[in-house]
Amino acid sequence: MAVRRGAVVTVLVVLLAGTGIGASLVVLTRTPGGDASGDWPAQFLRCGQAADDLARDTGSVRLDLTAAPARIAPGDPWTATTTATVTSGDEAWVVGTDVSFMQDGVVVAVQDGPQVLRPSDALTEGPSADPDGVRPDPVTQLSVDLLTCEEYLHGSTQHPLEAGTYEVLVTQTLGVQDDAGGVATIAVASARTRVVVSAEAATPTDEPGTTPSTDVTATRPDVLPVPGGPADALFACGSPAPTSTAGLPDAAGLTLTADVPAAQWVGGSTPFTVTLGTDDGSTVLANAPLGGTLALADATGDVVAFVGPSRADVDLVEIGPGSTTLLDATDADGGTQVAVCLPDGSAVTKAEAPTVGLPDGTYTAWAFAQVLPKEVTDADGLTTTPPADLLVVVAEPVRITLAR
């Protein structure tokens, strides 16, 4: 829905039952010749809101972001690919997608044009709202022009995004269709990433519209800290852990050191940190997780558990000789959690502390982080865009003792 400046419209907020999500109809309080500060299309109602007030996932859909650029220039559109996975196995259709740019935890810019329909329209129109109809895993290609909140606060004067780092929150509303072909529910899912706005913006690593399977630019919160991706080849439930760091896959000059307490881990969040660096004088701009992950191997050498951040969000970080990056899961929202391997090695289960579901004793802790480089500047100042390959960076193992 396009909103013309100078129109007189009414605001209506509809609450989606059971989700706490509100869908707003536009109300413009400005009449021709009136004050421009009242001219606010629906998406601008998000301005100034905190991220946690907007990202209210219903939990039935996982939203993944891929092909998101590390940098964009002021005035450029923001592009990405979203993939929605319905955890129940039902099919879904996309009602709409909202994009919010945030700094200091609040929304400072929004997409140009409201994307999400009213819930009543969504239920009435059904899958016809999505040109592709009902699909098992709906994929959406985004190319979003951005408007700053300042632009509508101060009338028609353009206010391009200022240079800096922004957190990007993508919220998608979907209709979920049951086996009988009816719309069973409306679901909401969100995902986050970061982007640097700079006049010297780099070319995106991935071509818009592609969905590389190794790109974990962002995922929804509250997933288990099981590695997935290329780390599966090194650390998998019930499989032998490496015997040393020698011979591990090349990490393209990235290094990892771990600060892991050696003894008496008893309950609560696990206090450990890892630090990313480089060993070849280069500086790397990359997507990295909130914290490192520990793969715990028992006396037989087999992986029996993982300890990692309870949220799977990532940050855009700069790693270099003078700017090592500390990843501390215990400082992140939600702290750490543990995934304990089941006896058959086929699955994992949640636990609140390292001692839950694991016998007392000594374990070998392998700290690792999966990193997606976006831009590399070598020691001579030459900047290149690396392949879109997720790298596993592993620290030297340490021995730890679990005790109740």
XYZ file of C-alpha atoms in Angstrom:
404
model
C 0.000 0.000 0.000
C 1.438 3.326 -1.061
C 0.752 6.367 1.093
C 0.698 9.818 -0.448
C 1.890 12.770 1.588
C -0.897 15.177 2.428
C -3.566 12.486 2.666
C -5.915 12.146 5.618
C -6.041 8.565 6.870
C -7.008 6.865 10.130
C -4.786 4.607 12.269
C -6.088 1.212 13.256
C -4.088 -1.416 15.114
C -5.275 -5.018 14.893
C -3.902 -7.518 17.412
C -3.296 -11.019 16.122
C -4.846 -13.373 18.627
C -2.415 -15.622 20.426
C 0.713 -13.911 19.171
C 0.748 -10.405 20.599
C 1.623 -9.143 17.121
C -0.072 -5.971 16.007
C -0.660 -5.100 12.370
C -1.204 -1.402 11.806
C -3.287 0.382 9.246
C -1.930 3.738 8.243
C -3.180 6.941 9.711
C -1.859 10.243 8.470
C -2.815 13.150 10.662
C -1.449 15.641 8.166
C -3.731 17.626 5.891
C -2.439 19.563 2.872
C -0.298 22.412 4.154
C -0.137 20.868 7.609
C 2.797 19.745 9.718
C 4.916 17.079 7.971
C 5.838 15.435 11.263
C 2.391 13.821 11.358
C 2.791 12.081 7.989
C 3.638 8.518 9.096
C 2.933 5.437 6.943
C 2.409 2.191 8.839
C 5.995 0.975 8.834
C 7.104 4.169 10.607
C 5.162 3.133 13.687
C 8.172 0.893 14.372
C 10.498 3.888 14.698
C 12.037 4.104 18.150
C 10.821 0.658 19.170
C 13.208 -1.888 20.688
C 14.112 -5.022 18.767
C 12.701 -7.330 21.425
C 9.324 -5.614 21.092
C 9.244 -6.396 17.370
C 10.752 -9.905 17.200
C 7.893 -11.879 18.720
C 8.295 -15.269 17.089
C 5.407 -17.693 17.396
C 7.899 -20.573 17.396
C 6.279 -22.611 14.617
C 8.482 -21.260 11.808
C 12.257 -20.874 11.537
C 13.492 -17.986 9.399
C 16.978 -18.056 7.842
C 18.734 -15.173 6.080
C 21.271 -15.706 3.313
C 22.953 -13.637 0.599
C 22.983 -10.559 2.857
C 25.781 -8.062 2.086
C 28.425 -7.150 4.642
C 28.402 -3.522 3.437
C 26.118 -1.228 1.481
C 26.551 2.355 0.343
C 24.233 5.112 1.624
C 21.143 5.139 -0.569
C 21.623 1.587 -1.838
C 18.902 -1.023 -1.324
C 19.477 -3.812 1.191
C 19.201 -7.264 -0.351
C 18.881 -10.733 1.134
C 17.152 -14.069 0.728
C 14.797 -15.440 3.374
C 13.910 -19.105 3.779
C 11.035 -20.006 6.094
C 10.870 -23.550 7.468
C 7.638 -24.679 9.102
C 8.657 -26.897 12.010
C 5.384 -28.839 11.883
C 6.039 -29.963 8.322
C 2.971 -28.135 6.985
C 3.178 -25.851 3.979
C 3.098 -22.065 4.184
C 2.685 -18.892 2.183
C 4.256 -15.497 2.800
C 1.913 -12.741 3.944
C 4.630 -10.107 4.035
C 8.073 -9.092 5.246
C 9.184 -6.130 7.355
C 12.786 -4.883 7.551
C 14.032 -2.657 10.383
C 17.493 -1.109 10.767
C 18.534 -0.470 14.362
C 21.243 1.311 16.305
C 21.592 1.326 20.092
C 18.800 -1.226 20.255
C 16.046 0.875 18.646
C 14.668 1.218 15.115
C 16.169 4.119 13.144
C 15.187 3.141 9.582
C 12.523 1.030 7.884
C 11.717 -0.341 4.447
C 10.113 2.038 1.955
C 6.525 0.829 1.911
C 4.638 -1.396 4.359
C 5.037 -5.064 3.522
C 2.790 -6.959 5.943
C -0.942 -7.213 5.277
C -3.562 -6.915 7.973
C -4.305 -10.313 9.576
C -7.921 -10.054 8.392
C -6.747 -9.531 4.804
C -4.240 -12.364 5.147
C -6.922 -14.807 6.230
C -9.356 -13.599 3.567
C -6.915 -13.606 0.656
C -5.181 -16.808 1.716
C -2.260 -18.055 -0.402
C -3.257 -15.698 -3.237
C -1.392 -12.990 -1.293
C 1.821 -14.785 -2.274
C 2.384 -15.075 -6.055
C 4.100 -18.419 -5.509
C 1.255 -19.798 -3.386
C 1.679 -22.477 -0.747
C 5.149 -24.054 -0.532
C 6.992 -26.385 1.864
C 9.826 -23.881 2.522
C 8.908 -20.433 1.182
C 11.877 -18.484 -0.192
C 11.681 -14.710 -0.662
C 14.160 -12.506 -2.506
C 14.364 -9.098 -0.825
C 15.537 -5.829 -2.337
C 14.503 -3.124 0.106
C 14.850 0.629 -0.235
C 15.325 2.260 3.155
C 13.890 5.391 4.739
C 15.267 6.804 7.963
C 12.935 7.742 10.772
C 14.370 11.262 10.556
C 13.029 11.594 7.027
C 9.404 11.468 8.123
C 9.984 13.334 11.349
C 11.210 16.315 9.367
C 9.061 16.262 6.255
C 10.192 15.789 2.679
C 13.899 16.443 3.288
C 15.861 13.299 2.480
C 17.963 11.802 5.263
C 20.087 8.939 3.896
C 21.447 6.402 6.332
C 24.547 7.682 8.049
C 27.744 5.668 7.887
C 27.998 3.104 10.654
C 27.075 -0.411 11.724
C 23.414 -1.363 11.894
C 21.589 -4.382 13.241
C 19.024 -5.607 10.728
C 15.830 -7.274 11.940
C 13.731 -9.099 9.365
C 10.252 -10.124 10.507
C 8.129 -12.314 8.265
C 4.460 -13.145 8.648
C 3.236 -16.393 7.102
C 0.036 -18.339 6.758
C 0.463 -22.002 7.635
C -1.750 -24.447 5.777
C -2.674 -27.780 7.336
C -2.957 -31.127 5.557
C -6.632 -30.532 4.854
C -5.792 -27.460 2.792
C -7.088 -24.896 5.257
C -5.210 -22.024 6.885
C -4.524 -23.352 10.361
C -2.723 -20.335 11.771
C -0.766 -17.173 11.083
C 2.894 -17.497 12.105
C 5.551 -14.863 12.763
C 9.300 -15.487 12.511
C 12.312 -13.191 12.671
C 16.015 -13.243 11.918
C 18.852 -10.788 12.496
C 22.134 -9.826 10.923
C 24.354 -6.749 10.723
C 25.488 -4.504 7.923
C 28.004 -1.678 7.600
C 26.814 1.411 5.732
C 29.843 2.971 4.082
C 30.628 5.030 1.002
C 33.295 2.415 0.278
C 30.771 -0.425 0.297
C 32.022 -3.791 -0.866
C 30.251 -5.947 -3.419
C 28.017 -8.522 -1.700
C 29.647 -11.914 -1.335
C 26.640 -13.715 -2.842
C 24.634 -12.736 -5.870
C 21.118 -11.681 -4.836
C 18.756 -14.561 -5.284
C 21.199 -17.325 -4.382
C 20.939 -19.370 -1.233
C 24.300 -21.009 -0.454
C 23.811 -23.841 1.991
C 26.844 -22.810 4.040
C 25.706 -19.233 4.696
C 24.479 -18.819 8.263
C 24.165 -15.049 8.167
C 21.342 -15.197 10.687
C 18.883 -17.639 12.173
C 16.037 -17.432 14.608
C 16.723 -17.446 18.355
C 16.426 -20.437 20.659
C 18.042 -23.178 18.616
C 20.299 -25.836 20.055
C 24.047 -25.169 19.885
C 24.716 -28.207 17.674
C 27.227 -27.067 15.071
C 25.743 -28.038 11.717
C 27.545 -26.948 8.543
C 31.152 -27.992 7.944
C 31.800 -28.445 11.685
C 29.783 -31.667 11.440
C 32.746 -33.275 9.706
C 34.919 -32.610 12.780
C 32.500 -32.821 15.694
C 29.443 -35.064 15.532
C 27.556 -36.854 18.290
C 29.045 -40.265 18.985
C 31.922 -39.791 16.531
C 35.605 -39.494 17.469
C 36.877 -35.952 17.992
C 40.188 -34.945 16.375
C 43.309 -36.000 18.224
C 45.108 -32.685 17.567
C 44.747 -29.454 15.610
C 47.344 -30.644 13.098
C 45.744 -31.529 9.806
C 42.477 -29.702 10.455
C 40.850 -27.884 7.499
C 42.464 -24.607 6.464
C 40.897 -21.588 8.181
C 42.314 -19.024 5.721
C 44.616 -17.374 8.263
C 42.027 -17.133 11.046
C 43.038 -18.246 14.531
C 41.100 -19.066 17.686
C 42.195 -19.087 21.312
C 39.970 -20.227 24.166
C 39.702 -19.256 27.818
C 37.967 -22.273 29.331
C 37.944 -23.020 33.079
C 39.707 -26.323 33.687
C 37.972 -27.641 36.784
C 34.748 -27.896 38.779
C 32.093 -26.849 36.330
C 28.978 -26.935 38.462
C 25.597 -25.761 37.146
C 24.589 -22.394 35.734
C 25.868 -20.749 32.597
C 29.264 -21.945 31.533
C 31.862 -19.128 31.790
C 34.122 -19.472 28.769
C 35.238 -17.190 25.948
C 37.030 -17.549 22.634
C 39.027 -14.952 20.724
C 39.322 -14.735 16.937
C 42.470 -13.367 15.314
C 44.612 -13.657 12.192
C 48.124 -15.012 11.787
C 49.043 -13.554 8.385
C 48.688 -9.803 9.000
C 45.327 -9.604 7.242
C 42.119 -7.978 8.450
C 38.897 -9.906 7.902
C 35.325 -8.621 7.947
C 33.139 -11.633 8.709
C 29.936 -12.965 10.162
C 30.736 -14.666 13.482
C 28.534 -16.198 16.199
C 27.774 -14.529 19.530
C 30.093 -16.988 21.236
C 32.210 -20.018 20.557
C 31.010 -23.596 20.908
C 32.642 -26.382 22.917
C 32.533 -29.971 21.717
C 33.051 -32.236 24.744
C 34.742 -35.597 24.194
C 34.754 -38.295 26.878
C 37.568 -40.655 27.866
C 36.978 -42.766 24.744
C 37.507 -39.708 22.535
C 33.919 -39.604 21.278
C 31.863 -36.392 21.217
C 29.169 -36.570 23.907
C 27.912 -32.969 24.224
C 28.099 -29.407 22.951
C 28.114 -26.171 24.953
C 27.344 -22.931 23.141
C 25.223 -19.783 22.906
C 21.514 -20.312 23.419
C 20.904 -17.922 20.508
C 22.189 -18.604 17.011
C 22.403 -14.956 15.915
C 25.617 -13.677 14.382
C 27.477 -10.374 14.385
C 29.445 -8.679 11.642
C 32.922 -8.403 13.181
C 36.342 -7.132 12.155
C 39.196 -9.529 12.881
C 42.795 -8.477 12.480
C 46.254 -8.149 14.011
C 45.208 -5.112 16.035
C 41.538 -5.957 16.467
C 41.046 -9.461 17.800
C 37.417 -10.280 18.476
C 36.222 -11.714 21.790
C 33.195 -13.999 21.569
C 31.540 -14.416 24.955
C 28.360 -16.472 24.966
C 27.742 -15.817 28.646
C 27.337 -12.095 27.925
C 24.769 -12.733 25.200
C 21.038 -12.715 25.753
C 20.133 -16.177 27.017
C 23.666 -17.173 27.988
C 24.869 -20.678 27.181
C 23.094 -23.984 26.936
C 24.123 -27.594 26.513
C 23.142 -30.182 23.934
C 23.793 -33.690 25.270
C 24.176 -36.544 22.798
C 21.733 -39.413 23.232
C 23.131 -42.933 23.727
C 22.631 -43.905 20.076
C 24.372 -40.731 18.896
C 21.429 -39.839 16.680
C 20.045 -36.833 18.555
C 20.623 -34.296 21.285
C 18.556 -32.865 24.086
C 18.595 -29.597 25.997
C 20.162 -29.288 29.419
C 20.566 -26.283 31.684
C 24.121 -26.990 32.819
C 27.118 -29.082 31.746
C 26.530 -31.519 34.599
C 22.980 -32.382 33.542
C 22.887 -35.635 31.583
C 26.664 -36.148 31.738
C 28.525 -38.216 34.335
C 31.117 -36.566 36.549
C 34.620 -36.832 35.203
C 37.236 -35.339 32.924
C 36.449 -34.328 29.362
C 38.385 -32.853 26.466
C 36.871 -29.533 25.397
C 37.342 -28.466 21.793
C 36.443 -24.802 21.265
C 35.489 -23.796 17.750
C 33.645 -21.081 15.835
C 32.125 -21.152 12.375
C 32.928 -17.928 10.541
C 31.790 -16.618 7.157
C 34.387 -14.152 5.744
C 32.891 -11.300 3.741
C 35.925 -9.136 2.993
C 39.679 -9.646 3.400
C 42.334 -6.907 3.417
C 45.856 -8.305 3.276
C 48.961 -6.885 4.944
C 49.659 -4.772 1.831
C 46.222 -3.137 1.921
C 44.686 -5.068 -0.984
C 40.998 -5.829 -0.349
C 39.309 -8.851 -1.911
C 35.998 -10.676 -1.592
C 36.606 -14.311 -0.583
C 34.513 -17.314 -1.648
C 31.229 -17.762 0.220
C 32.591 -20.641 2.295
C 31.848 -21.131 5.973
C 35.121 -21.775 7.819
C 35.628 -23.773 11.006
C 38.250 -22.204 13.287
C 39.408 -24.517 16.090
C 41.379 -23.748 19.262
C 43.796 -26.077 21.017
C 41.859 -28.543 23.191
C 41.791 -28.286 26.975
C 40.885 -30.763 29.717
C 37.964 -29.875 31.970
C 36.350 -31.554 34.969
C 32.597 -31.774 35.437
C 31.330 -32.167 39.004
C 27.907 -32.026 40.638
